[in-house]
mmCIF file of C-alpha atoms and ligand atoms in Angstrom:
data_model
loop_
_atom_site.group_PDB
_atom_site.id
_atom_site.type_symbol
_atom_site.label_atom_id
_atom_site.label_comp_id
_atom_site.label_asym_id
_atom_site.label_seq_id
_atom_site.Cartn_x
_atom_site.Cartn_y
_atom_site.Cartn_z
ATOM 1 C CA MET A 19 46.259 130.573 81.186
ATOM 2 C CA GLY A 20 45.040 127.196 82.553
ATOM 3 C CA GLN A 21 46.966 125.610 85.408
ATOM 4 C CA ASP A 22 48.347 122.848 83.219
ATOM 5 C CA LEU A 23 49.535 125.283 80.568
ATOM 6 C CA GLU A 24 51.177 127.473 83.226
ATOM 7 C CA LYS A 25 53.077 124.467 84.549
ATOM 8 C CA PHE A 26 54.070 123.600 80.973
ATOM 9 C CA GLU A 27 55.349 127.144 80.309
ATOM 10 C CA SER A 28 57.412 127.209 83.510
ATOM 11 C CA PHE A 29 58.792 123.768 82.645
ATOM 12 C CA ARG A 30 59.790 125.024 79.195
ATOM 13 C CA ARG A 31 61.609 128.054 80.574
ATOM 14 C CA ASP A 32 63.947 125.724 82.468
ATOM 15 C CA ARG A 33 64.962 123.856 79.341
ATOM 16 C CA PHE A 34 67.403 124.474 76.510
ATOM 17 C CA PRO A 35 66.702 124.426 72.789
ATOM 18 C CA LEU A 36 68.172 121.862 70.391
ATOM 19 C CA ASN A 37 71.855 121.569 71.295
ATOM 20 C CA ILE A 38 74.832 120.773 69.114
ATOM 21 C CA MET A 39 74.669 117.038 69.861
ATOM 22 C CA ASP A 40 71.029 116.800 68.800
ATOM 23 C CA GLU A 41 71.839 118.803 65.674
ATOM 24 C CA ARG A 42 74.531 116.293 64.661
ATOM 25 C CA ILE A 43 72.151 113.368 65.230
ATOM 26 C CA ARG A 44 69.359 115.125 63.364
ATOM 27 C CA GLU A 45 71.686 115.514 60.358
ATOM 28 C CA GLN A 46 72.541 111.795 60.421
ATOM 29 C CA TRP A 47 68.862 110.871 60.225
ATOM 30 C CA GLU A 48 68.108 113.527 57.596
ATOM 31 C CA ASN A 49 70.893 112.165 55.385
ATOM 32 C CA ASN A 50 69.870 108.563 56.007
ATOM 33 C CA ALA A 51 66.112 109.217 55.728
ATOM 34 C CA GLU A 52 65.649 107.792 52.239
ATOM 35 C CA ALA A 53 67.748 104.670 52.898
ATOM 36 C CA PHE A 54 66.008 104.125 56.247
ATOM 37 C CA SER A 55 62.510 104.494 54.755
ATOM 38 C CA SER A 56 63.314 101.996 52.036
ATOM 39 C CA LEU A 57 64.774 99.527 54.585
ATOM 40 C CA ILE A 58 61.610 99.737 56.718
ATOM 41 C CA ASP A 59 59.448 99.661 53.592
ATOM 42 C CA GLY A 60 56.153 100.204 55.440
ATOM 43 C CA GLU A 61 56.416 97.036 57.553
ATOM 44 C CA GLY A 62 59.814 96.784 59.263
ATOM 45 C CA THR A 63 62.614 94.261 58.782
ATOM 46 C CA PRO A 64 62.181 90.497 59.467
ATOM 47 C CA HIS A 65 63.654 91.072 62.959
ATOM 48 C CA HIS A 66 60.969 93.683 63.619
ATOM 49 C CA ARG A 67 58.125 91.622 62.187
ATOM 50 C CA LYS A 68 59.063 88.244 63.636
ATOM 51 C CA ILE A 69 60.554 89.226 67.003
ATOM 52 C CA LEU A 70 59.892 92.765 68.185
ATOM 53 C CA ASN A 71 56.560 94.033 66.877
ATOM 54 C CA PRO A 72 54.330 91.196 68.178
ATOM 55 C CA CYS A 73 55.767 91.757 71.668
ATOM 56 C CA VAL A 74 55.268 95.532 71.482
ATOM 57 C CA GLU A 75 51.688 95.039 70.324
ATOM 58 C CA LYS A 76 50.980 92.641 73.200
ATOM 59 C CA LEU A 77 52.356 95.113 75.753
ATOM 60 C CA LEU A 78 50.430 98.059 74.282
ATOM 61 C CA GLY A 79 47.146 96.165 74.663
ATOM 62 C CA ASP A 80 43.934 97.627 73.281
ATOM 63 C CA VAL A 81 44.737 101.066 71.806
ATOM 64 C CA LYS A 82 41.243 101.856 70.540
ATOM 65 C CA ASP A 83 40.221 105.452 71.355
ATOM 66 C CA LYS A 84 43.459 105.962 73.315
ATOM 67 C CA LYS A 85 45.635 109.029 72.745
ATOM 68 C CA LEU A 86 48.939 107.526 71.630
ATOM 69 C CA LEU A 87 52.256 109.298 71.050
ATOM 70 C CA ASP A 88 54.722 107.546 68.729
ATOM 71 C CA ALA A 89 57.954 109.157 69.969
ATOM 72 C CA GLY A 90 60.668 108.928 67.285
ATOM 73 C CA CYS A 91 58.326 107.539 64.625
ATOM 74 C CA GLY A 92 60.799 107.212 61.717
ATOM 75 C CA GLU A 93 58.814 106.660 58.512
ATOM 76 C CA GLY A 94 55.722 106.132 60.640
ATOM 77 C CA TYR A 95 54.680 102.545 59.909
ATOM 78 C CA LEU A 96 53.821 101.874 63.555
ATOM 79 C CA ALA A 97 51.939 105.184 63.864
ATOM 80 C CA ARG A 98 49.840 104.154 60.849
ATOM 81 C CA TYR A 99 49.360 100.612 62.180
ATOM 82 C CA TYR A 100 48.020 101.798 65.543
ATOM 83 C CA ALA A 101 45.898 104.527 63.906
ATOM 84 C CA LYS A 102 44.257 101.695 61.927
ATOM 85 C CA LYS A 103 43.643 99.916 65.239
ATOM 86 C CA GLY A 104 41.614 102.945 66.369
ATOM 87 C CA ALA A 105 44.166 104.965 68.372
ATOM 88 C CA ASP A 106 44.253 108.761 68.147
ATOM 89 C CA VAL A 107 47.905 109.009 67.087
ATOM 90 C CA THR A 108 50.406 111.855 67.295
ATOM 91 C CA ALA A 109 53.844 111.005 65.929
ATOM 92 C CA ILE A 110 57.029 113.007 66.389
ATOM 93 C CA ASP A 111 60.504 112.708 64.960
ATOM 94 C CA LEU A 112 63.595 114.904 64.863
ATOM 95 C CA SER A 113 63.957 114.415 61.107
ATOM 96 C CA GLN A 114 61.935 116.692 58.838
ATOM 97 C CA ARG A 115 62.490 114.274 55.938
ATOM 98 C CA LEU A 116 61.203 111.268 57.879
ATOM 99 C CA ILE A 117 58.143 113.243 58.982
ATOM 100 C CA GLY A 118 57.638 114.272 55.314
ATOM 101 C CA ALA A 119 57.857 110.600 54.239
ATOM 102 C CA SER A 120 55.403 109.605 56.999
ATOM 103 C CA GLU A 121 52.900 112.230 55.868
ATOM 104 C CA GLN A 122 53.114 111.057 52.266
ATOM 105 C CA LEU A 123 52.643 107.410 53.213
ATOM 106 C CA THR A 124 49.646 108.312 55.387
ATOM 107 C CA ASP A 125 48.017 110.298 52.557
ATOM 108 C CA ASN A 126 47.465 106.980 50.744
ATOM 109 C CA GLU A 127 45.539 105.539 53.679
ATOM 110 C CA ASP A 128 42.125 106.106 55.182
ATOM 111 C CA ILE A 129 43.510 107.266 58.554
ATOM 112 C CA THR A 130 44.694 110.452 60.262
ATOM 113 C CA VAL A 131 47.974 110.843 62.119
ATOM 114 C CA ASP A 132 49.144 114.160 63.570
ATOM 115 C CA TYR A 133 52.833 114.313 62.576
ATOM 116 C CA ARG A 134 55.215 116.854 64.056
ATOM 117 C CA VAL A 135 58.924 117.546 63.834
ATOM 118 C CA ASP A 136 59.938 117.529 67.506
ATOM 119 C CA ASN A 137 62.641 116.288 69.858
ATOM 120 C CA VAL A 138 61.932 113.499 72.367
ATOM 121 C CA CYS A 139 64.447 115.084 74.741
ATOM 122 C CA TYR A 140 62.532 118.363 74.719
ATOM 123 C CA ILE A 141 59.047 117.904 73.317
ATOM 124 C CA GLU A 142 58.079 121.452 72.384
ATOM 125 C CA SER A 143 54.721 120.763 70.802
ATOM 126 C CA VAL A 144 53.024 118.798 73.598
ATOM 127 C CA PRO A 145 51.574 120.185 76.858
ATOM 128 C CA ASN A 146 51.496 118.173 80.093
ATOM 129 C CA ALA A 147 49.377 115.052 80.609
ATOM 130 C CA GLU A 148 48.185 114.685 76.996
ATOM 131 C CA PHE A 149 48.583 110.972 76.298
ATOM 132 C CA ASP A 150 47.284 107.605 77.539
ATOM 133 C CA ILE A 151 50.104 105.704 75.818
ATOM 134 C CA ILE A 152 53.606 106.452 74.566
ATOM 135 C CA LEU A 153 55.333 104.080 72.176
ATOM 136 C CA SER A 154 59.030 104.702 71.583
ATOM 137 C CA ASN A 155 60.311 101.930 69.373
ATOM 138 C CA LEU A 156 64.092 101.602 68.999
ATOM 139 C CA VAL A 157 64.747 105.267 69.731
ATOM 140 C CA LEU A 158 66.241 105.588 73.225
ATOM 141 C CA LEU A 159 69.429 103.767 72.193
ATOM 142 C CA ASN A 160 69.919 106.425 69.499
ATOM 143 C CA ILE A 161 69.776 109.487 71.759
ATOM 144 C CA PRO A 162 72.368 111.013 74.093
ATOM 145 C CA CYS A 163 69.735 112.370 76.510
ATOM 146 C CA LEU A 164 68.009 109.372 78.108
ATOM 147 C CA ASP A 165 67.171 111.214 81.374
ATOM 148 C CA ASP A 166 65.554 114.108 79.531
ATOM 149 C CA ALA A 167 63.505 111.846 77.251
ATOM 150 C CA ILE A 168 62.180 109.765 80.159
ATOM 151 C CA LYS A 169 61.284 112.981 82.029
ATOM 152 C CA GLU A 170 59.501 114.286 78.939
ATOM 153 C CA PHE A 171 57.580 111.011 78.533
ATOM 154 C CA HIS A 172 56.534 111.268 82.177
ATOM 155 C CA ARG A 173 55.430 114.898 81.688
ATOM 156 C CA VAL A 174 53.281 114.295 78.601
ATOM 157 C CA LEU A 175 51.603 111.111 79.942
ATOM 158 C CA LYS A 176 48.426 111.225 81.997
ATOM 159 C CA VAL A 177 48.694 109.747 85.501
ATOM 160 C CA GLY A 178 48.191 105.996 85.059
ATOM 161 C CA GLY A 179 49.287 106.240 81.405
ATOM 162 C CA VAL A 180 51.785 103.717 80.041
ATOM 163 C CA LEU A 181 55.106 103.948 78.264
ATOM 164 C CA VAL A 182 56.199 101.050 76.063
ATOM 165 C CA PHE A 183 59.708 101.356 74.703
ATOM 166 C CA SER A 184 62.113 98.973 73.026
ATOM 167 C CA ILE A 185 65.855 98.907 72.627
ATOM 168 C CA VAL A 186 68.448 96.535 71.243
ATOM 169 C CA HIS A 187 69.246 94.321 74.253
ATOM 170 C CA PRO A 188 72.028 96.152 76.127
ATOM 171 C CA ALA A 189 73.751 92.987 77.381
ATOM 172 C CA PHE A 190 74.096 91.629 73.836
ATOM 173 C CA ASN A 191 74.423 94.919 72.066
ATOM 174 C CA PHE A 192 76.192 94.534 68.751
ATOM 175 C CA TYR A 193 75.855 98.317 68.279
ATOM 176 C CA GLY A 194 78.034 98.638 71.360
ATOM 177 C CA PRO A 195 80.458 96.425 73.250
ATOM 178 C CA GLY A 196 79.411 93.063 71.790
ATOM 179 C CA SER A 197 79.615 91.057 68.577
ATOM 180 C CA TRP A 198 78.935 87.555 67.272
ATOM 181 C CA GLN A 199 81.886 85.384 66.401
ATOM 182 C CA MET A 200 80.640 84.039 63.123
ATOM 183 C CA GLY A 201 81.084 80.636 61.513
ATOM 184 C CA GLU A 202 80.254 79.427 58.006
ATOM 185 C CA ARG A 203 77.448 80.860 55.893
ATOM 186 C CA ASN A 204 74.367 78.653 55.937
ATOM 187 C CA PRO A 205 73.400 78.210 52.257
ATOM 188 C CA LYS A 206 69.731 77.837 53.193
ATOM 189 C CA THR A 207 69.350 81.004 55.272
ATOM 190 C CA LYS A 208 72.249 82.911 53.598
ATOM 191 C CA ARG A 209 73.285 83.971 57.140
ATOM 192 C CA ARG A 210 76.487 82.994 58.916
ATOM 193 C CA GLU A 211 76.107 80.615 61.869
ATOM 194 C CA GLY A 212 76.864 82.056 65.302
ATOM 195 C CA ILE A 213 79.709 80.403 67.222
ATOM 196 C CA TYR A 214 79.366 82.515 70.382
ATOM 197 C CA PHE A 215 78.569 86.109 71.364
ATOM 198 C CA LYS A 216 81.473 88.080 72.785
ATOM 199 C CA VAL A 217 80.776 90.879 75.309
ATOM 200 C CA ASP A 218 83.393 93.093 76.876
ATOM 201 C CA ARG A 219 83.458 96.548 78.505
ATOM 202 C CA TYR A 220 79.739 96.294 79.237
ATOM 203 C CA PHE A 221 80.011 98.997 81.922
ATOM 204 C CA GLU A 222 81.492 101.589 79.535
ATOM 205 C CA GLU A 223 78.495 103.704 78.645
ATOM 206 C CA LYS A 224 79.463 105.539 75.493
ATOM 207 C CA GLU A 225 78.601 106.400 71.927
ATOM 208 C CA TYR A 226 79.358 104.047 69.022
ATOM 209 C CA GLU A 227 78.847 104.833 65.346
ATOM 210 C CA ARG A 228 77.703 102.123 62.944
ATOM 211 C CA TYR A 229 76.760 102.082 59.271
ATOM 212 C CA TRP A 230 73.522 100.307 58.393
ATOM 213 C CA LYS A 231 72.981 98.590 55.055
ATOM 214 C CA THR A 232 70.035 98.752 52.708
ATOM 215 C CA LYS A 233 68.209 95.577 51.647
ATOM 216 C CA GLN A 234 70.441 95.552 48.571
ATOM 217 C CA GLY A 235 73.554 95.544 50.802
ATOM 218 C CA ASP A 236 74.635 99.158 50.122
ATOM 219 C CA ARG A 237 75.969 101.241 52.985
ATOM 220 C CA PHE A 238 73.751 104.066 54.308
ATOM 221 C CA PRO A 239 75.160 107.514 53.388
ATOM 222 C CA GLU A 240 76.104 108.243 57.027
ATOM 223 C CA PRO A 241 76.894 106.245 60.149
ATOM 224 C CA ILE A 242 74.253 106.213 62.907
ATOM 225 C CA SER A 243 75.042 107.031 66.547
ATOM 226 C CA PHE A 244 74.182 104.423 69.182
ATOM 227 C CA PHE A 245 74.495 105.091 72.905
ATOM 228 C CA HIS A 246 75.304 101.975 74.883
ATOM 229 C CA ARG A 247 73.907 101.926 78.432
ATOM 230 C CA THR A 248 73.600 99.135 80.970
ATOM 231 C CA PHE A 249 70.276 97.519 81.788
ATOM 232 C CA SER A 250 70.373 99.052 85.271
ATOM 233 C CA THR A 251 70.725 102.549 83.802
ATOM 234 C CA TYR A 252 67.478 102.108 81.841
ATOM 235 C CA LEU A 253 65.638 100.633 84.826
ATOM 236 C CA ASN A 254 66.891 103.136 87.382
ATOM 237 C CA THR A 255 66.151 106.092 85.092
ATOM 238 C CA LEU A 256 62.549 104.923 84.796
ATOM 239 C CA ILE A 257 62.179 104.375 88.527
ATOM 240 C CA SER A 258 63.806 107.646 89.598
ATOM 241 C CA THR A 259 61.595 109.604 87.179
ATOM 242 C CA GLY A 260 58.377 108.293 88.742
ATOM 243 C CA PHE A 261 57.546 105.279 86.601
ATOM 244 C CA LYS A 262 56.564 101.873 87.899
ATOM 245 C CA LEU A 263 57.927 99.007 85.819
ATOM 246 C CA LEU A 264 55.045 96.725 84.803
ATOM 247 C CA VAL A 265 56.699 94.296 82.387
ATOM 248 C CA LEU A 266 60.135 93.645 80.945
ATOM 249 C CA GLU A 267 60.327 91.282 77.978
ATOM 250 C CA GLU A 268 63.186 89.736 76.000
ATOM 251 C CA PRO A 269 61.140 88.623 72.998
ATOM 252 C CA GLN A 270 61.981 85.493 71.044
ATOM 253 C CA PRO A 271 61.192 84.783 67.383
ATOM 254 C CA ILE A 272 57.514 83.948 66.948
ATOM 255 C CA ASP A 273 58.191 80.897 64.749
ATOM 256 C CA ASP A 274 60.957 78.332 64.237
ATOM 257 C CA ASP A 275 62.329 79.907 61.036
ATOM 258 C CA SER A 276 65.943 78.697 60.764
ATOM 259 C CA PHE A 277 66.941 82.245 59.733
ATOM 260 C CA PHE A 278 66.736 83.199 63.435
ATOM 261 C CA GLU A 279 69.117 80.527 64.782
ATOM 262 C CA ARG A 280 71.208 83.200 66.577
ATOM 263 C CA GLU A 281 68.179 85.095 67.947
ATOM 264 C CA ARG A 282 66.826 81.928 69.574
ATOM 265 C CA ARG A 283 69.998 81.590 71.635
ATOM 266 C CA ILE A 284 70.307 85.109 73.106
ATOM 267 C CA PRO A 285 67.847 88.008 73.118
ATOM 268 C CA PHE A 286 68.120 90.585 70.365
ATOM 269 C CA PHE A 287 65.708 93.176 71.841
ATOM 270 C CA ALA A 288 64.406 94.263 75.246
ATOM 271 C CA VAL A 289 60.949 95.805 75.660
ATOM 272 C CA PHE A 290 59.837 97.761 78.734
ATOM 273 C CA LYS A 291 56.305 98.622 79.835
ATOM 274 C CA ALA A 292 56.098 101.212 82.622
ATOM 275 C CA GLN A 293 53.292 103.233 84.171
ATOM 276 C CA LYS A 294 53.258 106.869 85.271
ATOM 277 C CA ILE A 295 52.432 106.885 88.981
HETATM 278 C C1 SAM B 1 65.918 103.368 64.664
HETATM 279 S S1 SAM B 1 64.839 104.641 64.190
HETATM 280 C C2 SAM B 1 63.278 104.003 64.761
HETATM 281 C C3 SAM B 1 62.109 104.628 64.034
HETATM 282 C C4 SAM B 1 60.739 104.013 64.356
HETATM 283 N N1 SAM B 1 60.384 104.138 65.737
HETATM 284 C C5 SAM B 1 60.684 102.575 63.905
HETATM 285 O O1 SAM B 1 60.508 101.696 64.758
HETATM 286 O O2 SAM B 1 60.817 102.339 62.685
HETATM 287 C C6 SAM B 1 65.196 105.942 65.334
HETATM 288 C C7 SAM B 1 64.398 107.212 65.054
HETATM 289 O O3 SAM B 1 64.612 108.144 66.120
HETATM 290 C C8 SAM B 1 64.645 109.443 65.565
HETATM 291 N N2 SAM B 1 65.319 110.310 66.530
HETATM 292 C C9 SAM B 1 66.632 110.311 66.888
HETATM 293 N N3 SAM B 1 66.844 111.232 67.841
HETATM 294 C C10 SAM B 1 65.642 111.825 68.104
HETATM 295 C C11 SAM B 1 65.211 112.847 68.976
HETATM 296 N N4 SAM B 1 66.058 113.446 69.807
HETATM 297 N N5 SAM B 1 63.908 113.197 68.958
HETATM 298 C C12 SAM B 1 63.027 112.597 68.095
HETATM 299 N N6 SAM B 1 63.375 111.619 67.254
HETATM 300 C C13 SAM B 1 64.671 111.240 67.249
HETATM 301 C C14 SAM B 1 65.361 109.264 64.250
HETATM 302 O O4 SAM B 1 65.126 110.330 63.368
HETATM 303 C C15 SAM B 1 64.753 107.930 63.780
HETATM 304 O O5 SAM B 1 63.594 108.144 63.030
#
């Protein structure tokens, strides 16, 4: 057994298999898989396309010939996008159905992505120091085990490798302790104007459940779990695990579309780029 593999095996012996919490979250995503895939629809929502994804792409830099792990890939549109940019992509997700959908969508394209059902909090299928880049887009706010996931990302990255992850901005987290006080609906954008954003109990780190809606406005079959954490928790978890923070961005809409009136006033997402040292 090579030295790396030995270290990997001893690491694995210290860990536990999928626990009850992960099982409950896996079921949520399995039951929501179809609705989620159709919401993403191979390209992401307007918020993804016009605010988040350009920032993530800038922070990832040139991915050509890099070994990239998409950790919590969903229906895999970002895995496919970066495979087309020349990265050697492995993509994992807890949901068998979402991995199945990703494989089907990739079959129609002239690219290869190595998809695996796996858990970001305990990545069974990946030995140590495999990847140059990890992308984890809007996943860490959906898991109970932030410490474990960050440790796993550190383990599977090469020294000098980078982790880019995004979350809904924790200070203005409408999946947690915050919400917009809404005014009238703007007939042009069909969105309600924001009066102000209310935040309370920011320091209470806890789980919230929220239903998402499809493009047609129907409720997803199941609520989704979100885990609110403070900004300092994310930063200190990175630092204490052995990452150096390179960049922290609060991306703004890339154009002056009046649809994003609220998102120009306070940040919707936060994106971190950190390096394994
Ligand atoms: C909000 S979606 C984001 C999906 C994708 N990254 C994107 O940007 O479209 C969160 C994803 O995390 C996955 N997920 C949740 N917990 C996970 C875990 N412990 N391990 C791996 N994936 C997980 C869900 O199945 C879901 O696909």
